[in-house]
PDB file of C-alpha atoms in Angstrom:
ATOM      1  CA  LEU A  16      -0.051  -0.096  -0.026  1.00 54.00           C
ATOM      2  CA  PRO A  17       1.337   3.384  -0.720  1.00 66.00           C
ATOM      3  CA  ILE A  18       2.205   5.712   2.196  1.00 74.00           C
ATOM      4  CA  VAL A  19       1.218   9.311   1.440  1.00 82.00           C
ATOM      5  CA  ALA A  20       1.692  12.512   3.787  1.00 80.00           C
ATOM      6  CA  THR A  21      -1.841  12.521   4.475  1.00 83.00           C
ATOM      7  CA  CYS A  22      -1.555   9.095   6.543  1.00 85.00           C
ATOM      8  CA  PHE A  23       0.188  11.078   9.171  1.00 87.00           C
ATOM      9  CA  MET A  24      -2.729  13.777   9.702  1.00 92.00           C
ATOM     10  CA  GLU A  25      -4.699  14.437  12.814  1.00 93.00           C
ATOM     11  CA  SER A  26      -7.728  16.495  12.097  1.00 95.00           C
ATOM     12  CA  VAL A  27      -8.257  19.744  13.659  1.00 95.00           C
ATOM     13  CA  THR A  28     -11.602  21.343  13.995  1.00 92.00           C
ATOM     14  CA  LEU A  29     -11.478  25.648  13.592  1.00 95.00           C
ATOM     15  CA  GLU A  30     -14.386  28.068  13.617  1.00 95.00           C
ATOM     16  CA  ALA A  31     -14.593  30.067  10.245  1.00 95.00           C
ATOM     17  CA  GLY A  32     -13.070  33.024  11.681  1.00 96.00           C
ATOM     18  CA  ALA A  33     -10.132  31.098  13.041  1.00 96.00           C
ATOM     19  CA  PHE A  34      -9.650  29.242   9.947  1.00 97.00           C
ATOM     20  CA  MET A  35      -9.655  32.460   7.719  1.00 96.00           C
ATOM     21  CA  GLN A  36      -7.100  34.259  10.131  1.00 96.00           C
ATOM     22  CA  ARG A  37      -4.671  31.262   9.995  1.00 96.00           C
ATOM     23  CA  TRP A  38      -5.438  31.155   6.060  1.00 96.00           C
ATOM     24  CA  LYS A  39      -4.269  34.812   5.700  1.00 95.00           C
ATOM     25  CA  SER A  40      -1.161  34.059   7.997  1.00 94.00           C
ATOM     26  CA  LEU A  41      -0.019  31.676   5.576  1.00 94.00           C
ATOM     27  CA  GLU A  42       0.044  33.827   2.347  1.00 89.00           C
ATOM     28  CA  GLY A  43       3.302  34.080   0.249  1.00 81.00           C
ATOM     29  CA  GLN A  44       6.922  32.514   1.030  1.00 77.00           C
ATOM     30  CA  GLU A  45       6.269  29.519  -1.031  1.00 86.00           C
ATOM     31  CA  ARG A  46       3.575  28.449   1.606  1.00 93.00           C
ATOM     32  CA  GLU A  47       0.806  28.007  -0.711  1.00 95.00           C
ATOM     33  CA  CYS A  48       0.338  25.438  -3.367  1.00 95.00           C
ATOM     34  CA  GLN A  49      -2.534  25.457  -5.772  1.00 95.00           C
ATOM     35  CA  GLU A  50      -3.676  23.254  -8.764  1.00 96.00           C
ATOM     36  CA  ILE A  51      -6.992  23.098 -10.744  1.00 96.00           C
ATOM     37  CA  VAL A  52      -8.492  19.716 -11.609  1.00 94.00           C
ATOM     38  CA  LYS A  53     -11.125  18.867 -13.921  1.00 92.00           C
ATOM     39  CA  ALA A  54     -13.946  16.462 -12.647  1.00 90.00           C
ATOM     40  CA  PRO A  55     -13.723  12.879 -14.161  1.00 85.00           C
ATOM     41  CA  GLN A  56     -15.501  12.704 -17.322  1.00 84.00           C
ATOM     42  CA  ASN A  57     -17.886  10.157 -16.174  1.00 84.00           C
ATOM     43  CA  ALA A  58     -18.757  12.085 -12.876  1.00 83.00           C
ATOM     44  CA  SER A  59     -22.272  13.739 -12.530  1.00 87.00           C
ATOM     45  CA  GLU A  60     -22.649  17.263 -12.535  1.00 91.00           C
ATOM     46  CA  ILE A  61     -21.129  19.335  -9.761  1.00 94.00           C
ATOM     47  CA  ASP A  62     -24.016  20.012  -7.451  1.00 94.00           C
ATOM     48  CA  GLU A  63     -24.312  20.055  -3.588  1.00 93.00           C
ATOM     49  CA  GLU A  64     -24.386  16.484  -3.515  1.00 94.00           C
ATOM     50  CA  TYR A  65     -21.075  16.143  -5.211  1.00 93.00           C
ATOM     51  CA  MET A  66     -19.592  18.632  -2.910  1.00 95.00           C
ATOM     52  CA  GLU A  67     -20.723  16.516   0.215  1.00 94.00           C
ATOM     53  CA  ARG A  68     -18.751  13.644  -1.366  1.00 93.00           C
ATOM     54  CA  ILE A  69     -15.686  16.330  -1.676  1.00 94.00           C
ATOM     55  CA  ALA A  70     -16.110  16.941   1.810  1.00 95.00           C
ATOM     56  CA  THR A  71     -16.165  13.588   2.928  1.00 95.00           C
ATOM     57  CA  ILE A  72     -13.046  12.989   0.953  1.00 94.00           C
ATOM     58  CA  VAL A  73     -11.298  15.908   2.856  1.00 95.00           C
ATOM     59  CA  THR A  74     -12.705  14.474   6.064  1.00 95.00           C
ATOM     60  CA  ASP A  75     -12.344  11.145   5.783  1.00 94.00           C
ATOM     61  CA  GLY A  76      -9.851  10.278   3.179  1.00 91.00           C
ATOM     62  CA  LEU A  77      -7.435  13.310   3.651  1.00 93.00           C
ATOM     63  CA  LYS A  78      -7.961  13.306   7.636  1.00 94.00           C
ATOM     64  CA  PHE A  79      -9.007  17.012   7.820  1.00 96.00           C
ATOM     65  CA  GLY A  80     -11.273  18.341  10.217  1.00 96.00           C
ATOM     66  CA  ARG A  81     -14.165  20.093   8.334  1.00 95.00           C
ATOM     67  CA  CYS A  82     -14.151  24.326   8.768  1.00 95.00           C
ATOM     68  CA  ALA A  83     -17.777  25.194   7.893  1.00 89.00           C
ATOM     69  CA  GLY A  84     -18.930  28.553   7.497  1.00 91.00           C
ATOM     70  CA  CYS A  85     -15.757  29.852   5.704  1.00 91.00           C
ATOM     71  CA  ASP A  86     -17.496  30.637   2.413  1.00 85.00           C
ATOM     72  CA  PRO A  87     -21.353  32.057   1.641  1.00 84.00           C
ATOM     73  CA  THR A  88     -21.539  29.389  -1.229  1.00 89.00           C
ATOM     74  CA  PRO A  89     -21.870  25.390  -1.025  1.00 92.00           C
ATOM     75  CA  TRP A  90     -18.927  25.182  -3.728  1.00 96.00           C
ATOM     76  CA  THR A  91     -16.033  25.430  -1.433  1.00 96.00           C
ATOM     77  CA  VAL A  92     -14.884  22.847   1.185  1.00 96.00           C
ATOM     78  CA  SER A  93     -12.226  23.947   3.928  1.00 97.00           C
ATOM     79  CA  GLY A  94     -10.377  21.714   6.240  1.00 96.00           C
ATOM     80  CA  ALA A  95      -7.581  22.189   8.684  1.00 97.00           C
ATOM     81  CA  ALA A  96      -5.218  19.185  10.073  1.00 96.00           C
ATOM     82  CA  THR A  97      -1.789  18.667  11.855  1.00 95.00           C
ATOM     83  CA  PHE A  98       0.749  16.570   9.862  1.00 92.00           C
ATOM     84  CA  ARG A  99       2.413  14.681  12.505  1.00 90.00           C
ATOM     85  CA  THR A 100       6.327  13.888  12.119  1.00 87.00           C
ATOM     86  CA  GLY A 101       8.453  11.794  14.192  1.00 86.00           C
ATOM     87  CA  SER A 102      11.564  14.218  13.553  1.00 88.00           C
ATOM     88  CA  LYS A 103      12.565  16.204  16.633  1.00 91.00           C
ATOM     89  CA  ASP A 104      13.209  19.551  17.295  1.00 89.00           C
ATOM     90  CA  LYS A 105      16.431  21.110  19.231  1.00 92.00           C
ATOM     91  CA  ASN A 106      14.441  20.472  22.214  1.00 93.00           C
ATOM     92  CA  GLY A 107      13.312  16.782  21.591  1.00 91.00           C
ATOM     93  CA  ASN A 108       9.886  17.557  20.670  1.00 90.00           C
ATOM     94  CA  ASN A 109       8.099  16.041  17.599  1.00 89.00           C
ATOM     95  CA  ILE A 110       7.764  18.362  14.857  1.00 87.00           C
ATOM     96  CA  ASN A 111       4.311  19.022  13.746  1.00 91.00           C
ATOM     97  CA  VAL A 112       3.187  21.272  10.961  1.00 92.00           C
ATOM     98  CA  GLY A 113      -0.466  22.945  10.701  1.00 93.00           C
ATOM     99  CA  CYS A 114      -1.863  22.234   7.253  1.00 96.00           C
ATOM    100  CA  LEU A 115      -4.877  24.035   5.782  1.00 97.00           C
ATOM    101  CA  VAL A 116      -6.856  23.056   2.562  1.00 97.00           C
ATOM    102  CA  ARG A 117      -9.572  24.674   0.245  1.00 96.00           C
ATOM    103  CA  VAL A 118     -11.399  22.947  -2.552  1.00 96.00           C
ATOM    104  CA  GLU A 119     -13.295  25.441  -4.686  1.00 96.00           C
ATOM    105  CA  ALA A 120     -15.652  24.056  -7.279  1.00 96.00           C
ATOM    106  CA  ASN A 121     -16.604  25.747 -10.530  1.00 96.00           C
ATOM    107  CA  PRO A 122     -19.535  23.742 -11.425  1.00 95.00           C
ATOM    108  CA  GLN A 123     -19.838  25.484 -15.135  1.00 95.00           C
ATOM    109  CA  ALA A 124     -16.172  24.486 -15.902  1.00 95.00           C
ATOM    110  CA  ARG A 125     -16.472  21.352 -14.295  1.00 94.00           C
ATOM    111  CA  ALA A 126     -13.130  21.938 -12.133  1.00 95.00           C
ATOM    112  CA  PHE A 127     -11.878  22.144  -8.703  1.00 96.00           C
ATOM    113  CA  ARG A 128      -9.112  24.634  -7.560  1.00 97.00           C
ATOM    114  CA  VAL A 129      -7.202  22.847  -4.566  1.00 97.00           C
ATOM    115  CA  THR A 130      -5.057  25.255  -2.635  1.00 96.00           C
ATOM    116  CA  THR A 131      -2.977  24.129   0.352  1.00 96.00           C
ATOM    117  CA  ARG A 132      -1.181  26.311   2.993  1.00 97.00           C
ATOM    118  CA  THR A 133       1.219  25.092   5.538  1.00 95.00           C
ATOM    119  CA  LEU A 134       4.562  26.736   6.989  1.00 91.00           C
ATOM    120  CA  HIS A 135       6.554  23.978   5.047  1.00 90.00           C
ATOM    121  CA  PRO A 136       6.480  24.107   1.267  1.00 91.00           C
ATOM    122  CA  LEU A 137       6.918  20.321   0.764  1.00 90.00           C
ATOM    123  CA  CYS A 138       4.142  19.683   2.951  1.00 91.00           C
ATOM    124  CA  SER A 139       1.880  22.005   1.073  1.00 93.00           C
ATOM    125  CA  LYS A 140       2.749  20.080  -2.165  1.00 93.00           C
ATOM    126  CA  ALA A 141       2.206  16.595  -0.906  1.00 92.00           C
ATOM    127  CA  VAL A 142      -1.201  17.541   0.520  1.00 93.00           C
ATOM    128  CA  LYS A 143      -2.374  19.041  -2.752  1.00 94.00           C
ATOM    129  CA  ASN A 144      -0.896  16.132  -4.895  1.00 93.00           C
ATOM    130  CA  VAL A 145      -2.785  13.540  -2.417  1.00 92.00           C
ATOM    131  CA  ALA A 146      -6.108  15.805  -2.643  1.00 93.00           C
ATOM    132  CA  LEU A 147      -5.862  15.915  -6.510  1.00 92.00           C
ATOM    133  CA  VAL A 148      -5.640  12.251  -7.080  1.00 91.00           C
ATOM    134  CA  SER A 149      -8.555  11.738  -4.480  1.00 90.00           C
ATOM    135  CA  ILE A 150     -10.813  14.218  -6.284  1.00 88.00           C
ATOM    136  CA  LYS A 151     -10.009  12.779  -9.657  1.00 85.00           C
ATOM    137  CA  LEU A 152     -11.254   9.278  -8.275  1.00 81.00           C
ATOM    138  CA  ALA A 153     -14.607  10.988  -6.793  1.00 74.00           C
TER     139      ALA A 153
END
């Protein structure tokens, strides 16, 4: 079985305000990774039911806590998690990386924009790549 970055996630539940505050604090400096992916050809239209499937992918598949209320539309799913590592910092504590993800749908274009933000660029990229593959299989 493949081992991917999200195998080491622990979900975090944040209120919308706290999520958006952290989201804004992680702008720039290669902390963000973003890509657009088309919905599978055989997928049904992107509607609210489809978005619930995307939310399940984010929560159950990627192990992120869903952060509801971040957007006024049903077309965005936001989540938060902590990437738990076995690496130690200089004080001997395990290094943990906070991770945020947003999946925004464009139903007319049958596409999703996946954006991840973390303090570590490699972590942002790894989470984005797992999310993209998961959405393609939705």
